[in-house]
């Protein structure tokens, strides 16, 4: 019996035609207290399965979707393509530009794009469709490169968190006059987790007095090692503003692509991923997709997420109407019935009936997912799931209030490594927990530790949706203790803290005799006298105590 991750006893009862109450009772006798609608973890299902004589397998939503598509002869994983290497042809690389704010990501993307438009016959028309393709013809080979037009690792990892692998190569932009900064490191960690090679573009070399070699040295300690220092990362010194060495950067990308030996099937039905979509007052639903396999033609019927329709019109990144699109080409489509989300896969199907069926199946699954009760994976679950062979793995992401505490935590956690467990800190930084952190945790199956910091609302919501465990601490010893307990399988997954509500401070009053008074308004839940409170500023805890007076 195959059960969805996060399914409840009621779901299972439904599948085997049993009474949920009987299953609750059966588990109760095995010493597990579970209600019928509560989500059940893999272990508990296993115990129940053994007891009832079923072999229960837990499947992820992504696996389920892939199997659904197989029923319609769509091979998203490319397993059939791999069996027929003859059908595979080299395709252009897809590149995402990442790096610290203001280091020149947007300028670089614009500069590369402009030089393409200037040499083209399109007459300088540019249309921002979320991705664009250029042709490197300095050496007469006219090889194409596709750039994703949304700079930054947030978009990169958000797509990956939805299961889409879009990027082949990351270009890390580092300003020569500013060096390695917080988001530079974040970008490196995102690329590492995605296992995507990094090419470093040392930007702003036109600025007087800047020292590009400094960037090289600084990156050493983040294991981005230049070729001439014995590593494998290519470095290119550029200026987005003065358009210096843009062709060298393109050459580096093409060289890296050659090493990756990127290939796709060009014939047959197409599939790929949604880059962005919007609803236009005149044109209707406008969707940009990146074709990854096969050939997409005007008139084809496609499904993207839950949206579907016949492709009525197709435009390329220069605004030109086109009839067909091949792998690594970004195209804008008209004709879908609704707007899919970025990162959704798109597939071409035989007939509209198939499209309807896939779409309605996905609708149903989405609804089920939403109605599923809090299925947050416990600390212990993450640990089990990441286990490979006898060595156990645990990925940890640390956010803290100060650089010192993040470093200290990092050090203490790594000390717990031994022959049986491999703990990896995939990212550590100061500041509140953001959506980007949660997405990184999703793709690397990590737990998040907030040390004197909190998650913002978006991050909290995403973590709930994606079942990412965020743990809050203010004492290093407690973190180490919890992880130790987890390692010995003794961690109690229940949280000892119950969230009541949140208020926003609007003004501070001073009253002689009573000191400072915070005037505020409740923005979520309730606020209770004598309750435990934390005072947060930019999601960093500045005070921890009890609410003494409430008026
Ligand atoms: P992003 O935040 O990484 O996308 O950075 P932007 O592309 O917005 O660039 C930030 C600032 O740096 C802008 O004022 C740009 O004009 C400037 N800038 C970008 N590239 C260069 C460059 O090569 N040389 C110089 N001098 N300035 C640059």
XYZ file of C-alpha atoms and ligand atoms in Angstrom:
579
model
C 0.000 0.000 0.000
C 1.370 3.353 -0.950
C 0.688 6.237 1.383
C 1.431 9.883 0.846
C 3.875 11.500 3.215
C 1.895 13.090 6.022
C -1.164 10.878 5.542
C -3.395 10.105 8.528
C -4.916 6.914 9.899
C -8.212 7.989 8.358
C -6.528 8.106 4.925
C -5.093 4.662 5.478
C -8.426 3.312 6.728
C -9.994 4.652 3.565
C -7.517 2.741 1.410
C -7.956 -0.612 3.094
C -11.642 -0.190 3.829
C -11.205 -0.302 7.589
C -12.746 1.658 10.422
C -10.395 4.470 11.491
C -11.364 3.943 15.117
C -10.159 0.355 14.920
C -6.768 1.540 13.670
C -6.553 4.094 16.461
C -7.275 1.306 18.918
C -4.739 -1.021 17.306
C -2.042 1.602 17.618
C -3.093 2.389 21.150
C -2.417 -1.223 22.091
C 1.011 -0.903 20.530
C 1.670 2.042 22.797
C 1.128 4.814 20.234
C -1.425 7.503 20.905
C -2.569 8.814 17.548
C -5.893 10.349 16.575
C -7.580 9.393 13.299
C -6.899 12.672 11.527
C -3.406 13.330 12.812
C -0.629 12.776 10.308
C 1.343 9.599 10.939
C 5.074 9.203 10.423
C 6.731 6.469 8.404
C 7.787 4.483 11.471
C 4.305 4.331 12.929
C 2.937 3.224 9.565
C 5.538 0.497 9.491
C 4.552 -0.758 12.942
C 0.923 -0.725 11.935
C 1.690 -2.457 8.651
C 3.541 -5.289 10.347
C 0.664 -5.722 12.750
C -1.996 -5.801 10.044
C -0.009 -7.633 7.393
C 0.440 -4.775 4.924
C 3.588 -3.544 3.346
C 3.221 0.222 3.554
C 5.383 2.451 1.427
C 5.537 6.211 1.932
C 5.700 8.192 -1.302
C 6.481 11.854 -1.760
C 4.140 14.131 -3.738
C 6.873 14.533 -6.378
C 7.102 10.761 -6.891
C 3.355 10.561 -7.164
C 3.258 13.239 -9.810
C 5.974 11.557 -11.816
C 4.020 8.312 -11.726
C 0.865 10.096 -12.789
C 2.640 11.460 -15.842
C 4.000 8.011 -16.669
C 0.419 6.866 -17.051
C 0.214 9.326 -19.935
C 3.503 8.158 -21.442
C 5.364 11.208 -20.199
C 8.835 10.439 -18.965
C 9.763 13.475 -16.909
C 12.789 11.866 -15.300
C 14.215 11.158 -18.759
C 14.726 7.471 -18.056
C 13.622 6.457 -21.537
C 15.824 9.132 -23.110
C 18.817 7.752 -21.275
C 18.148 4.339 -22.774
C 18.519 5.867 -26.202
C 21.719 7.939 -26.106
C 21.562 8.353 -29.887
C 18.595 10.666 -29.491
C 20.474 13.052 -27.203
C 21.952 16.217 -28.665
C 24.048 18.952 -27.021
C 21.906 21.792 -25.679
C 22.738 25.323 -24.521
C 23.543 25.813 -20.812
C 21.052 27.590 -18.547
C 22.692 30.145 -16.261
C 21.534 31.952 -13.116
C 23.346 35.040 -11.878
C 23.759 35.282 -8.099
C 25.652 37.418 -5.607
C 25.434 40.162 -3.008
C 23.078 43.094 -3.452
C 24.540 45.959 -5.500
C 27.439 43.904 -6.788
C 26.046 44.261 -10.313
C 23.860 41.223 -11.083
C 21.183 43.217 -12.866
C 23.753 45.374 -14.669
C 25.564 42.275 -15.886
C 22.379 40.614 -17.135
C 21.389 43.837 -18.896
C 24.818 44.350 -20.440
C 24.953 40.815 -21.849
C 21.437 41.136 -23.146
C 22.062 44.504 -24.765
C 25.099 43.334 -26.661
C 22.964 40.518 -28.091
C 20.160 42.839 -29.135
C 22.573 45.313 -30.708
C 24.043 42.757 -33.060
C 20.674 41.210 -33.871
C 18.267 42.158 -36.591
C 15.418 42.565 -34.114
C 15.942 46.330 -34.149
C 16.665 46.729 -30.484
C 13.390 45.365 -29.232
C 13.741 43.682 -25.903
C 11.008 41.959 -24.075
C 11.481 40.802 -20.512
C 9.993 37.345 -20.314
C 11.970 36.039 -17.330
C 14.784 34.486 -19.322
C 16.698 35.218 -22.494
C 19.113 33.588 -24.849
C 22.256 35.028 -26.367
C 24.518 33.715 -29.101
C 28.240 33.761 -28.581
C 29.729 34.345 -31.991
C 33.093 35.946 -31.186
C 34.709 32.723 -32.307
C 32.311 32.077 -35.166
C 30.656 29.133 -33.463
C 27.447 30.992 -32.644
C 26.744 28.906 -29.542
C 23.741 29.816 -27.403
C 23.556 30.496 -23.664
C 20.300 30.920 -21.756
C 20.194 33.332 -18.849
C 17.483 33.322 -16.206
C 16.548 36.980 -15.922
C 15.708 36.998 -12.203
C 18.969 37.536 -10.401
C 19.530 36.153 -6.940
C 19.530 32.875 -5.151
C 16.029 33.336 -3.706
C 14.433 32.651 -7.079
C 16.971 29.923 -7.772
C 16.234 27.960 -4.624
C 12.507 28.703 -4.601
C 12.279 26.906 -7.937
C 14.365 24.024 -6.711
C 12.187 23.745 -3.632
C 9.301 23.101 -6.012
C 11.260 20.250 -7.507
C 12.405 22.045 -10.645
C 15.997 21.815 -11.725
C 16.516 24.747 -14.023
C 20.071 25.990 -13.634
C 23.149 24.258 -15.022
C 25.714 26.885 -14.061
C 25.715 29.691 -11.484
C 27.569 32.920 -12.175
C 28.602 34.432 -8.858
C 28.998 38.188 -9.149
C 31.426 39.714 -6.642
C 32.238 43.411 -6.776
C 36.005 43.888 -6.791
C 35.699 46.976 -4.604
C 33.553 45.296 -1.968
C 34.660 41.662 -1.835
C 32.891 38.677 -0.330
C 29.766 39.666 1.582
C 26.976 37.888 3.433
C 24.815 37.180 0.380
C 27.879 36.077 -1.569
C 28.312 33.304 0.964
C 24.600 32.553 0.925
C 24.720 32.225 -2.859
C 27.705 29.873 -2.666
C 25.859 27.654 -0.203
C 22.760 27.574 -2.382
C 24.842 26.572 -5.392
C 26.672 23.907 -3.387
C 23.481 22.315 -2.141
C 22.180 22.293 -5.710
C 25.455 20.800 -6.884
C 25.737 23.463 -9.579
C 29.212 24.629 -10.679
C 30.088 28.253 -9.940
C 31.861 30.675 -12.249
C 33.004 33.829 -10.483
C 32.520 37.142 -12.265
C 34.677 39.695 -10.447
C 32.752 42.823 -11.395
C 33.436 46.578 -11.375
C 37.096 46.191 -12.332
C 36.762 49.595 -14.040
C 36.720 51.220 -10.632
C 40.066 52.802 -9.798
C 42.035 51.209 -7.017
C 40.090 47.966 -6.798
C 41.908 44.711 -6.230
C 40.405 41.698 -8.025
C 42.892 39.280 -6.453
C 41.455 40.090 -3.053
C 38.202 38.436 -4.127
C 40.114 35.327 -5.105
C 41.728 35.105 -1.682
C 38.533 35.786 0.197
C 36.685 33.069 -1.690
C 39.362 30.521 -0.783
C 37.890 30.126 2.680
C 34.509 29.318 1.131
C 36.009 26.543 -0.987
C 35.658 28.427 -4.251
C 39.199 27.970 -5.463
C 40.510 29.547 -8.630
C 42.123 27.328 -11.241
C 45.515 28.983 -10.889
C 45.403 28.243 -7.153
C 44.819 24.563 -7.836
C 41.036 24.612 -7.697
C 38.438 24.155 -10.375
C 36.518 27.427 -10.368
C 36.844 29.782 -13.301
C 37.252 33.473 -12.476
C 36.581 36.220 -15.007
C 37.273 39.882 -14.319
C 34.499 41.979 -15.833
C 32.875 45.355 -15.836
C 29.164 45.366 -16.488
C 29.241 49.128 -16.767
C 32.122 49.422 -19.259
C 31.253 46.109 -20.945
C 34.733 44.710 -20.336
C 35.335 40.964 -20.809
C 31.689 40.018 -21.262
C 32.802 37.753 -24.130
C 35.358 36.113 -21.801
C 32.587 35.384 -19.326
C 30.527 33.813 -22.097
C 33.511 31.716 -23.133
C 33.961 30.515 -19.561
C 30.283 29.552 -19.386
C 30.513 27.628 -22.656
C 33.667 25.864 -21.493
C 32.011 24.865 -18.250
C 28.969 23.673 -20.238
C 31.190 21.531 -22.423
C 32.637 19.886 -19.333
C 29.126 19.205 -18.061
C 28.266 17.578 -21.395
C 24.707 18.906 -21.360
C 22.415 16.977 -23.671
C 18.713 16.674 -24.352
C 16.324 14.933 -26.657
C 15.172 17.378 -29.356
C 12.592 15.175 -31.042
C 9.175 14.311 -29.728
C 6.906 15.729 -27.083
C 8.255 18.602 -25.043
C 8.530 19.181 -21.318
C 10.173 21.790 -19.147
C 9.531 24.241 -16.391
C 7.503 27.407 -15.815
C 9.738 30.440 -15.265
C 6.988 32.965 -14.607
C 3.390 33.712 -15.476
C 0.932 36.560 -15.282
C -2.531 37.520 -16.420
C -2.529 40.305 -18.985
C -5.673 42.366 -19.524
C -5.449 42.068 -23.290
C -3.595 38.830 -23.933
C -5.000 36.698 -21.133
C -2.722 34.232 -19.359
C 0.901 34.782 -20.357
C 3.369 32.081 -19.331
C 7.129 31.899 -19.834
C 8.437 28.378 -19.963
C 11.899 26.974 -20.401
C 11.819 24.014 -22.753
C 14.050 21.256 -21.381
C 13.225 18.336 -23.661
C 11.620 17.778 -27.043
C 10.092 20.351 -29.341
C 7.205 22.588 -28.393
C 5.038 23.749 -31.296
C 2.198 26.187 -31.687
C -0.975 24.117 -31.498
C 0.419 21.642 -28.949
C -1.646 20.870 -25.866
C 0.248 21.434 -22.630
C -0.322 21.111 -18.903
C 1.616 23.361 -16.519
C 0.913 22.679 -12.862
C -2.862 22.708 -12.779
C -3.176 24.996 -15.808
C -3.673 23.634 -19.315
C -4.591 24.596 -22.833
C -3.592 24.651 -26.480
C -0.626 26.863 -27.331
C -2.203 29.636 -29.366
C 0.826 31.812 -29.845
C 4.502 31.626 -29.001
C 6.998 34.508 -28.753
C 10.708 34.420 -28.090
C 12.689 36.747 -25.815
C 13.045 39.299 -28.598
C 9.299 39.556 -29.067
C 9.349 37.581 -32.301
C 6.536 35.156 -33.090
C 7.881 31.646 -33.405
C 6.366 28.309 -34.332
C 8.676 25.892 -32.521
C 10.929 25.893 -29.458
C 13.694 23.434 -28.578
C 15.652 22.587 -25.364
C 17.024 25.490 -23.282
C 14.861 28.005 -25.147
C 12.725 30.345 -23.065
C 9.415 31.158 -24.734
C 6.295 33.034 -23.865
C 3.060 31.130 -24.453
C -0.523 32.235 -24.823
C -3.439 29.867 -24.547
C -3.445 28.402 -21.037
C -6.629 28.599 -18.977
C -4.981 29.875 -15.786
C -1.617 31.076 -14.499
C 0.688 28.322 -13.181
C 3.373 28.999 -10.544
C 7.080 29.491 -11.141
C 8.801 26.160 -10.859
C 5.793 24.091 -11.950
C 6.647 21.564 -14.619
C 5.007 21.780 -18.023
C 4.416 18.792 -20.260
C 2.976 18.309 -23.697
C 0.157 15.774 -23.950
C -1.612 13.971 -26.778
C -5.093 15.305 -26.369
C -7.079 17.725 -24.297
C -8.688 14.885 -22.384
C -5.282 13.909 -20.957
C -4.592 17.505 -19.992
C -7.891 17.727 -18.153
C -7.234 14.509 -16.305
C -3.747 15.500 -15.158
C -4.953 18.938 -14.125
C -7.904 17.681 -12.118
C -5.771 15.042 -10.435
C -3.321 17.731 -9.361
C -6.155 19.928 -8.136
C -7.367 17.098 -5.964
C -3.896 16.482 -4.573
C -3.418 20.154 -3.803
C -6.668 20.205 -1.916
C -5.717 17.098 0.037
C -2.373 18.611 0.877
C -4.006 21.756 2.158
C -6.491 19.899 4.282
C -3.805 17.697 5.737
C -3.231 18.528 9.350
C 0.086 19.873 10.442
C 2.431 17.294 9.042
C 5.625 18.877 10.213
C 8.362 16.346 10.192
C 9.893 15.998 13.587
C 13.553 16.499 14.213
C 13.928 12.745 14.385
C 12.156 12.177 11.050
C 14.482 14.451 9.157
C 17.335 12.569 10.648
C 15.967 9.228 9.595
C 15.066 10.343 6.101
C 18.497 11.668 5.407
C 20.083 8.399 6.473
C 21.988 6.571 3.750
C 23.544 3.225 4.546
C 24.790 2.813 8.077
C 26.223 6.304 8.333
C 23.573 8.799 9.335
C 23.435 12.297 7.968
C 21.982 15.433 9.448
C 21.916 18.793 7.694
C 21.621 21.905 9.802
C 21.038 25.537 8.889
C 21.903 28.096 11.572
C 20.588 31.650 11.846
C 21.744 33.688 14.835
C 21.694 37.165 16.297
C 25.431 37.695 16.146
C 28.337 36.444 14.117
C 30.041 35.143 17.256
C 27.136 32.973 18.333
C 26.721 31.493 14.843
C 30.406 30.600 14.779
C 30.269 29.128 18.260
C 27.206 27.031 17.405
C 28.766 25.893 14.184
C 31.850 24.744 16.052
C 29.929 22.976 18.813
C 27.691 21.157 16.353
C 30.572 19.959 14.198
C 32.233 18.512 17.299
C 29.363 16.031 17.503
C 30.531 14.317 14.311
C 31.786 10.775 14.684
C 32.003 7.529 12.652
C 28.296 6.941 12.904
C 26.941 10.383 12.203
C 27.849 13.085 9.752
C 26.429 16.451 10.664
C 26.790 19.175 8.107
C 26.115 22.850 8.624
C 24.926 23.827 5.154
C 24.571 27.488 5.976
C 25.186 29.810 8.881
C 24.480 33.529 8.978
C 23.213 36.347 11.116
C 19.682 37.734 10.926
C 16.105 36.509 11.094
C 14.948 33.357 9.308
C 13.720 34.145 5.783
C 11.921 32.287 2.997
C 15.237 31.815 1.314
C 16.520 29.919 4.371
C 13.440 27.705 4.428
C 13.798 26.936 0.722
C 17.419 26.008 1.251
C 16.334 23.699 4.084
C 13.723 22.131 1.794
C 16.159 21.286 -0.961
C 18.797 19.970 1.412
C 16.417 18.292 3.851
C 17.788 20.305 6.732
C 16.489 21.485 10.061
C 16.741 25.158 10.915
C 18.123 26.406 14.188
C 17.192 29.951 15.166
C 19.496 31.253 17.843
C 17.970 34.333 19.441
C 16.228 35.021 16.154
C 12.791 34.256 14.783
C 11.303 33.467 11.387
C 9.403 36.205 9.613
C 5.777 35.535 8.674
C 6.499 34.435 5.108
C 9.184 32.054 6.280
C 6.944 30.683 9.024
C 4.160 29.994 6.560
C 6.474 28.376 4.045
C 8.042 26.215 6.759
C 4.599 25.019 7.769
C 3.653 24.226 4.188
C 6.900 22.459 3.469
C 7.082 20.696 6.840
C 10.405 22.202 7.758
C 11.325 22.007 11.413
C 12.467 25.319 12.857
C 13.852 25.144 16.385
C 14.446 28.195 18.499
C 17.133 28.452 21.146
C 18.873 30.990 23.258
C 21.426 28.754 24.952
C 24.076 26.968 22.923
C 24.208 24.122 25.384
C 20.531 23.359 24.685
C 21.168 23.064 20.970
C 24.018 20.661 21.491
C 21.961 18.745 24.014
C 18.993 18.392 21.673
C 21.151 17.192 18.826
C 22.858 14.693 21.116
C 19.495 13.387 22.247
C 18.403 13.213 18.667
C 21.480 11.181 17.816
C 20.653 8.692 20.501
C 17.051 8.557 19.320
C 15.744 10.006 22.518
C 14.611 13.403 21.432
C 11.131 14.312 22.417
C 9.648 15.876 19.319
C 6.998 17.859 21.132
C 7.689 21.523 21.401
C 7.525 22.931 24.886
C 6.507 26.328 23.684
C 3.059 27.362 22.542
C 2.657 30.383 20.341
C -0.159 32.644 21.524
C 0.071 35.752 19.449
C 1.944 38.777 18.387
C 1.697 42.516 18.907
C 3.420 45.368 17.206
C 4.852 48.229 19.231
C 3.655 51.556 17.916
C 4.996 53.999 20.447
C 7.028 54.178 23.643
C 5.793 56.302 26.546
C 7.724 57.337 29.583
C 5.811 57.638 32.846
C 7.689 58.747 35.890
C 7.556 56.087 38.546
C 6.749 53.237 36.156
C 9.465 53.646 33.562
C 8.890 52.895 29.920
C 5.571 51.701 28.567
C 5.148 50.140 25.163
C 1.959 51.028 23.350
C 1.055 48.495 20.720
C -1.629 46.659 18.814
C -2.220 42.936 18.596
C -1.708 41.755 15.028
C -2.140 38.014 15.476
C -3.695 35.712 18.087
C -3.886 36.952 21.645
C -1.579 38.592 24.132
C -1.893 37.486 27.736
C -0.856 38.993 31.033
C 1.878 36.956 32.729
C 2.602 35.226 29.429
C 6.165 34.722 28.308
C 7.154 37.334 25.760
C 10.008 38.052 23.465
C 10.758 41.454 22.089
C 11.913 41.211 18.506
C 13.550 43.827 16.371
C 14.033 42.749 12.739
C 13.286 39.222 13.911
C 16.180 39.285 16.344
C 15.369 38.805 20.027
C 16.315 41.855 22.066
C 14.532 40.886 25.259
C 13.059 37.731 26.774
C 10.769 37.949 29.793
C 7.244 38.007 31.181
C 4.411 40.385 30.396
C 3.862 42.038 33.767
C 1.186 44.592 33.029
C -1.396 44.770 30.271
C -3.784 47.631 29.889
P 22.502 44.080 -8.163
O 21.832 44.523 -6.895
O 23.535 43.026 -7.893
O 21.559 43.687 -9.262
O 23.356 45.338 -8.686
P 23.032 46.386 -9.826
O 23.216 45.789 -11.167
O 21.748 47.060 -9.531
O 24.241 47.395 -9.629
C 24.444 48.123 -8.442
C 25.222 49.388 -8.699
O 26.530 49.094 -9.156
C 24.583 50.262 -9.768
O 24.681 51.601 -9.365
C 25.434 49.986 -10.997
O 25.475 51.092 -11.856
C 26.790 49.733 -10.380
N 27.606 48.844 -11.224
C 27.247 47.644 -11.720
N 28.240 47.109 -12.446
C 29.257 48.004 -12.420
C 30.575 48.029 -12.992
O 31.019 47.130 -13.695
N 31.331 49.110 -12.707
C 30.892 50.150 -11.950
N 31.700 51.155 -11.716
N 29.673 50.158 -11.405
C 28.857 49.108 -11.636
